PDB file of C-alpha atoms in Angstrom:
ATOM      1  CA  UNK A 206      -0.342   0.137   0.094  1.00 40.00           C
ATOM      2  CA  UNK A 207       1.851   3.160  -0.939  1.00 41.00           C
ATOM      3  CA  UNK A 208       2.342   5.466   2.085  1.00 44.00           C
ATOM      4  CA  UNK A 209       0.109   8.474   1.190  1.00 41.00           C
ATOM      5  CA  UNK A 210      -2.477   6.273   2.691  1.00 47.00           C
ATOM      6  CA  UNK A 211      -1.826   6.118   6.126  1.00 49.00           C
ATOM      7  CA  UNK A 212      -4.163   7.699   8.508  1.00 56.00           C
ATOM      8  CA  UNK A 213      -2.765   6.944  11.828  1.00 54.00           C
ATOM      9  CA  UNK A 214       0.406   6.383  13.722  1.00 56.00           C
ATOM     10  CA  UNK A 215       1.128   2.980  14.092  1.00 59.00           C
ATOM     11  CA  UNK A 216       0.076   1.160  17.045  1.00 62.00           C
ATOM     12  CA  UNK A 217       2.120  -0.574  18.786  1.00 60.00           C
ATOM     13  CA  UNK A 218       2.768  -4.241  20.607  1.00 56.00           C
ATOM     14  CA  UNK A 219       2.160  -4.203  24.180  1.00 58.00           C
ATOM     15  CA  UNK A 220       5.208  -6.020  24.327  1.00 53.00           C
ATOM     16  CA  UNK A 221       8.038  -4.519  23.286  1.00 51.00           C
ATOM     17  CA  UNK A 222      10.268  -5.105  19.655  1.00 56.00           C
ATOM     18  CA  UNK A 223       7.367  -6.801  18.635  1.00 71.00           C
ATOM     19  CA  UNK A 224       5.737  -4.938  15.734  1.00 75.00           C
ATOM     20  CA  UNK A 225       3.086  -2.638  15.687  1.00 80.00           C
ATOM     21  CA  UNK A 226       0.088  -2.123  13.002  1.00 81.00           C
ATOM     22  CA  UNK A 227      -0.918   0.329  10.499  1.00 83.00           C
ATOM     23  CA  UNK A 228      -4.333   1.584   9.391  1.00 86.00           C
ATOM     24  CA  UNK A 229      -4.292   3.279   5.757  1.00 84.00           C
ATOM     25  CA  UNK A 230      -7.560   5.241   4.699  1.00 84.00           C
ATOM     26  CA  UNK A 231      -8.708   2.580   2.392  1.00 84.00           C
ATOM     27  CA  UNK A 232      -9.651   0.881   6.559  1.00 84.00           C
ATOM     28  CA  UNK A 233      -6.976  -1.870   6.086  1.00 85.00           C
ATOM     29  CA  UNK A 234      -4.336  -2.876   8.570  1.00 84.00           C
ATOM     30  CA  UNK A 235      -1.301  -3.490   7.665  1.00 81.00           C
ATOM     31  CA  UNK A 236       1.089  -5.727  10.260  1.00 81.00           C
ATOM     32  CA  UNK A 237       4.405  -5.425  10.151  1.00 79.00           C
ATOM     33  CA  UNK A 238       6.446  -8.342  12.839  1.00 76.00           C
ATOM     34  CA  UNK A 239       4.249 -10.638  15.563  1.00 69.00           C
ATOM     35  CA  UNK A 240       0.618  -9.484  14.527  1.00 64.00           C
ATOM     36  CA  UNK A 241      -1.701 -10.790  13.305  1.00 65.00           C
ATOM     37  CA  UNK A 242      -4.545  -8.816  11.529  1.00 70.00           C
ATOM     38  CA  UNK A 243      -8.188  -8.954  12.080  1.00 77.00           C
ATOM     39  CA  UNK A 244     -10.291  -7.458   9.833  1.00 67.00           C
ATOM     40  CA  UNK A 245     -10.436  -4.145   8.423  1.00 74.00           C
ATOM     41  CA  UNK A 246     -12.637  -1.101   9.279  1.00 72.00           C
ATOM     42  CA  UNK A 247     -16.491  -1.288   7.852  1.00 71.00           C
ATOM     43  CA  UNK A 248     -17.617   1.678   9.896  1.00 76.00           C
ATOM     44  CA  UNK A 249     -16.841   4.802   7.861  1.00 83.00           C
ATOM     45  CA  UNK A 250     -13.525   6.882   7.373  1.00 89.00           C
ATOM     46  CA  UNK A 251     -11.025   5.832   9.662  1.00 91.00           C
ATOM     47  CA  UNK A 252      -8.782   8.039  11.980  1.00 92.00           C
ATOM     48  CA  UNK A 253      -6.939   5.391  14.567  1.00 92.00           C
ATOM     49  CA  UNK A 254      -6.002   1.927  15.179  1.00 91.00           C
ATOM     50  CA  UNK A 255      -5.364   0.960  19.174  1.00 90.00           C
ATOM     51  CA  UNK A 256      -4.312  -2.215  20.463  1.00 88.00           C
ATOM     52  CA  UNK A 257      -5.403  -3.515  23.180  1.00 89.00           C
ATOM     53  CA  UNK A 258      -2.598  -3.328  26.200  1.00 89.00           C
ATOM     54  CA  UNK A 259      -3.626  -7.271  26.980  1.00 87.00           C
ATOM     55  CA  UNK A 260      -5.594  -9.422  24.948  1.00 87.00           C
ATOM     56  CA  UNK A 261      -4.652  -9.947  21.217  1.00 85.00           C
ATOM     57  CA  UNK A 262      -6.663  -7.463  19.513  1.00 87.00           C
ATOM     58  CA  UNK A 263      -7.697  -4.103  18.507  1.00 89.00           C
ATOM     59  CA  UNK A 264     -10.028  -1.139  18.104  1.00 93.00           C
ATOM     60  CA  UNK A 265     -10.335   0.658  15.027  1.00 93.00           C
ATOM     61  CA  UNK A 266     -11.916   4.506  15.460  1.00 94.00           C
ATOM     62  CA  UNK A 267     -13.847   6.327  12.640  1.00 93.00           C
ATOM     63  CA  UNK A 268     -13.953   9.346  12.071  1.00 94.00           C
ATOM     64  CA  UNK A 269     -18.391   9.295  12.774  1.00 94.00           C
ATOM     65  CA  UNK A 270     -17.708   7.916  16.296  1.00 94.00           C
ATOM     66  CA  UNK A 271     -17.879   4.443  15.797  1.00 93.00           C
ATOM     67  CA  UNK A 272     -15.426   1.992  17.056  1.00 94.00           C
ATOM     68  CA  UNK A 273     -15.033  -1.169  16.125  1.00 92.00           C
ATOM     69  CA  UNK A 274     -13.584  -4.284  17.689  1.00 94.00           C
ATOM     70  CA  UNK A 275     -11.245  -6.799  16.441  1.00 91.00           C
ATOM     71  CA  UNK A 276      -9.667 -10.459  17.644  1.00 89.00           C
ATOM     72  CA  UNK A 277      -9.763 -10.544  21.436  1.00 89.00           C
ATOM     73  CA  UNK A 278     -11.102  -7.373  22.853  1.00 91.00           C
ATOM     74  CA  UNK A 279     -14.519  -6.277  23.985  1.00 91.00           C
ATOM     75  CA  UNK A 280     -16.796  -4.679  22.390  1.00 91.00           C
ATOM     76  CA  UNK A 281     -16.752  -0.656  23.256  1.00 91.00           C
ATOM     77  CA  UNK A 282     -19.410   1.986  23.567  1.00 85.00           C
ATOM     78  CA  UNK A 283     -20.278   3.819  19.851  1.00 83.00           C
ATOM     79  CA  UNK A 284     -20.948   7.380  19.367  1.00 87.00           C
ATOM     80  CA  UNK A 285     -22.203   6.726  15.611  1.00 78.00           C
ATOM     81  CA  UNK A 286     -25.526   7.340  16.906  1.00 84.00           C
ATOM     82  CA  UNK A 287     -25.274  10.910  18.093  1.00 88.00           C
ATOM     83  CA  UNK A 288     -25.053  13.962  15.980  1.00 90.00           C
ATOM     84  CA  UNK A 289     -21.527  15.095  16.051  1.00 92.00           C
ATOM     85  CA  UNK A 290     -20.597  19.123  16.190  1.00 95.00           C
ATOM     86  CA  UNK A 291     -17.212  17.832  14.999  1.00 96.00           C
ATOM     87  CA  UNK A 292     -15.807  14.296  13.326  1.00 95.00           C
ATOM     88  CA  UNK A 293     -13.427  12.132  15.866  1.00 96.00           C
ATOM     89  CA  UNK A 294     -10.188  12.407  14.973  1.00 95.00           C
ATOM     90  CA  UNK A 295      -8.089   9.933  17.345  1.00 95.00           C
ATOM     91  CA  UNK A 296      -8.429   7.614  19.927  1.00 96.00           C
ATOM     92  CA  UNK A 297      -6.816   6.091  22.848  1.00 96.00           C
ATOM     93  CA  UNK A 298      -7.086   3.683  24.938  1.00 95.00           C
ATOM     94  CA  UNK A 299      -7.162   3.115  28.889  1.00 96.00           C
ATOM     95  CA  UNK A 300      -4.590   1.077  29.957  1.00 94.00           C
ATOM     96  CA  UNK A 301      -6.172  -1.316  31.239  1.00 94.00           C
ATOM     97  CA  UNK A 302      -8.313  -1.819  27.761  1.00 93.00           C
ATOM     98  CA  UNK A 303     -11.623  -1.957  29.291  1.00 93.00           C
ATOM     99  CA  UNK A 304     -11.887   1.594  28.209  1.00 96.00           C
ATOM    100  CA  UNK A 305     -10.841   3.956  25.756  1.00 97.00           C
ATOM    101  CA  UNK A 306     -11.566   8.273  24.918  1.00 97.00           C
ATOM    102  CA  UNK A 307     -12.383   9.444  21.120  1.00 97.00           C
ATOM    103  CA  UNK A 308     -11.004  12.780  20.307  1.00 97.00           C
ATOM    104  CA  UNK A 309     -12.698  14.758  17.687  1.00 97.00           C
ATOM    105  CA  UNK A 310     -11.757  18.582  16.041  1.00 97.00           C
ATOM    106  CA  UNK A 311     -13.200  20.685  18.060  1.00 97.00           C
ATOM    107  CA  UNK A 312     -11.792  19.590  21.122  1.00 97.00           C
ATOM    108  CA  UNK A 313     -14.711  17.235  22.674  1.00 97.00           C
ATOM    109  CA  UNK A 314     -13.722  14.117  24.492  1.00 98.00           C
ATOM    110  CA  UNK A 315     -16.294  11.435  25.013  1.00 97.00           C
ATOM    111  CA  UNK A 316     -15.165   8.283  27.348  1.00 97.00           C
ATOM    112  CA  UNK A 317     -16.323   4.766  26.685  1.00 96.00           C
ATOM    113  CA  UNK A 318     -15.771   1.497  29.065  1.00 94.00           C
ATOM    114  CA  UNK A 319     -14.419   2.143  32.202  1.00 93.00           C
ATOM    115  CA  UNK A 320     -12.343   5.478  31.358  1.00 97.00           C
ATOM    116  CA  UNK A 321     -13.689   8.162  33.180  1.00 97.00           C
ATOM    117  CA  UNK A 322     -13.930  12.072  32.106  1.00 97.00           C
ATOM    118  CA  UNK A 323     -11.784  14.896  33.012  1.00 98.00           C
ATOM    119  CA  UNK A 324     -12.787  17.322  30.351  1.00 97.00           C
ATOM    120  CA  UNK A 325     -12.864  18.754  26.959  1.00 97.00           C
ATOM    121  CA  UNK A 326     -11.669  22.332  25.140  1.00 96.00           C
ATOM    122  CA  UNK A 327     -14.705  22.361  23.214  1.00 96.00           C
ATOM    123  CA  UNK A 328     -15.184  25.651  24.975  1.00 95.00           C
ATOM    124  CA  UNK A 329     -11.369  27.181  24.512  1.00 94.00           C
ATOM    125  CA  UNK A 330     -10.645  29.353  21.881  1.00 92.00           C
ATOM    126  CA  UNK A 331      -8.673  26.979  19.956  1.00 93.00           C
ATOM    127  CA  UNK A 332      -6.124  28.498  17.299  1.00 92.00           C
ATOM    128  CA  UNK A 333      -5.998  25.270  15.703  1.00 93.00           C
ATOM    129  CA  UNK A 334      -7.985  21.820  15.531  1.00 96.00           C
ATOM    130  CA  UNK A 335      -7.194  19.111  17.968  1.00 97.00           C
ATOM    131  CA  UNK A 336      -5.075  16.416  16.060  1.00 94.00           C
ATOM    132  CA  UNK A 337      -4.767  14.119  18.646  1.00 94.00           C
ATOM    133  CA  UNK A 338      -4.875  12.284  22.275  1.00 96.00           C
ATOM    134  CA  UNK A 339      -2.691  10.393  24.457  1.00 95.00           C
ATOM    135  CA  UNK A 340      -3.555   8.760  27.872  1.00 96.00           C
ATOM    136  CA  UNK A 341      -2.116   9.334  31.235  1.00 96.00           C
ATOM    137  CA  UNK A 342      -0.344   5.928  31.676  1.00 94.00           C
ATOM    138  CA  UNK A 343      -2.228   4.820  35.297  1.00 94.00           C
ATOM    139  CA  UNK A 344      -5.890   6.328  32.736  1.00 94.00           C
ATOM    140  CA  UNK A 345      -6.698   8.927  35.527  1.00 96.00           C
ATOM    141  CA  UNK A 346      -6.079  11.364  32.495  1.00 97.00           C
ATOM    142  CA  UNK A 347      -5.332  12.456  28.965  1.00 97.00           C
ATOM    143  CA  UNK A 348      -3.394  15.288  26.971  1.00 96.00           C
ATOM    144  CA  UNK A 349      -5.172  16.862  23.859  1.00 96.00           C
ATOM    145  CA  UNK A 350      -2.772  17.843  21.082  1.00 95.00           C
ATOM    146  CA  UNK A 351      -3.739  20.543  18.263  1.00 94.00           C
ATOM    147  CA  UNK A 352      -2.268  20.769  15.208  1.00 92.00           C
ATOM    148  CA  UNK A 353      -0.373  24.554  15.776  1.00 90.00           C
ATOM    149  CA  UNK A 354       1.252  21.982  18.190  1.00 89.00           C
ATOM    150  CA  UNK A 355      -0.728  23.191  21.531  1.00 91.00           C
ATOM    151  CA  UNK A 356      -1.202  20.423  24.584  1.00 94.00           C
ATOM    152  CA  UNK A 357      -4.273  20.547  26.832  1.00 95.00           C
ATOM    153  CA  UNK A 358      -3.745  18.412  29.755  1.00 96.00           C
ATOM    154  CA  UNK A 359      -6.700  16.879  31.695  1.00 97.00           C
ATOM    155  CA  UNK A 360      -6.761  14.988  35.307  1.00 97.00           C
ATOM    156  CA  UNK A 361      -4.159  13.377  36.308  1.00 96.00           C
ATOM    157  CA  UNK A 362      -1.822  14.492  33.186  1.00 94.00           C
ATOM    158  CA  UNK A 363       0.197  17.273  33.889  1.00 91.00           C
ATOM    159  CA  UNK A 364       1.141  20.052  31.670  1.00 88.00           C
ATOM    160  CA  UNK A 365       4.868  20.313  31.221  1.00 86.00           C
ATOM    161  CA  UNK A 366       4.992  22.589  27.456  1.00 79.00           C
ATOM    162  CA  UNK A 367       4.058  23.133  24.257  1.00 76.00           C
ATOM    163  CA  UNK A 368       4.838  23.728  21.050  1.00 73.00           C
ATOM    164  CA  UNK A 369       2.246  26.416  20.147  1.00 70.00           C
ATOM    165  CA  UNK A 370       4.273  28.736  20.074  1.00 74.00           C
ATOM    166  CA  UNK A 371       7.165  27.387  17.947  1.00 75.00           C
ATOM    167  CA  UNK A 372       6.769  27.583  14.315  1.00 73.00           C
ATOM    168  CA  UNK A 373       5.747  24.491  13.470  1.00 68.00           C
ATOM    169  CA  UNK A 374       7.207  22.872  10.138  1.00 66.00           C
ATOM    170  CA  UNK A 375       3.547  20.865   9.283  1.00 66.00           C
ATOM    171  CA  UNK A 376       0.709  20.476  11.675  1.00 67.00           C
ATOM    172  CA  UNK A 377       1.295  18.758  14.555  1.00 67.00           C
TER     173      UNK A 377
END
């Protein structure tokens, strides 16, 4: 598959040096290393693939908020029945694998399963759209990243600085 079709950063293995999965814009999943693929995205425009931290499987999130499980992972809630104000752009998995967060480009955050909700950036006057979310290692919060390098921290995720004041060569 051409490199230009990659839509999400790789989903690394929970076991060091065991490989990763790459999600392509057509929903296909490509494996590198010792990981099997269990299926491809079927619920709309794919935006993120995330491995379970323990079980052999992964989830694919779509811009609509749909989350499809593959392999030995439990189904998570889906937002596809809602009318979202902005598309989902990324997903972070709770360290237990029993929940996840979806981030929308307008700063909306949606907690699924056992993942707690710690806040969102919807009410902020964002200079640039949100492009990513990362979970706190213990699951007690998360960071949002905006296209201009801005970082927004929630819960136990502490703010350590951002690249918002730096002229970036491309979007974060």
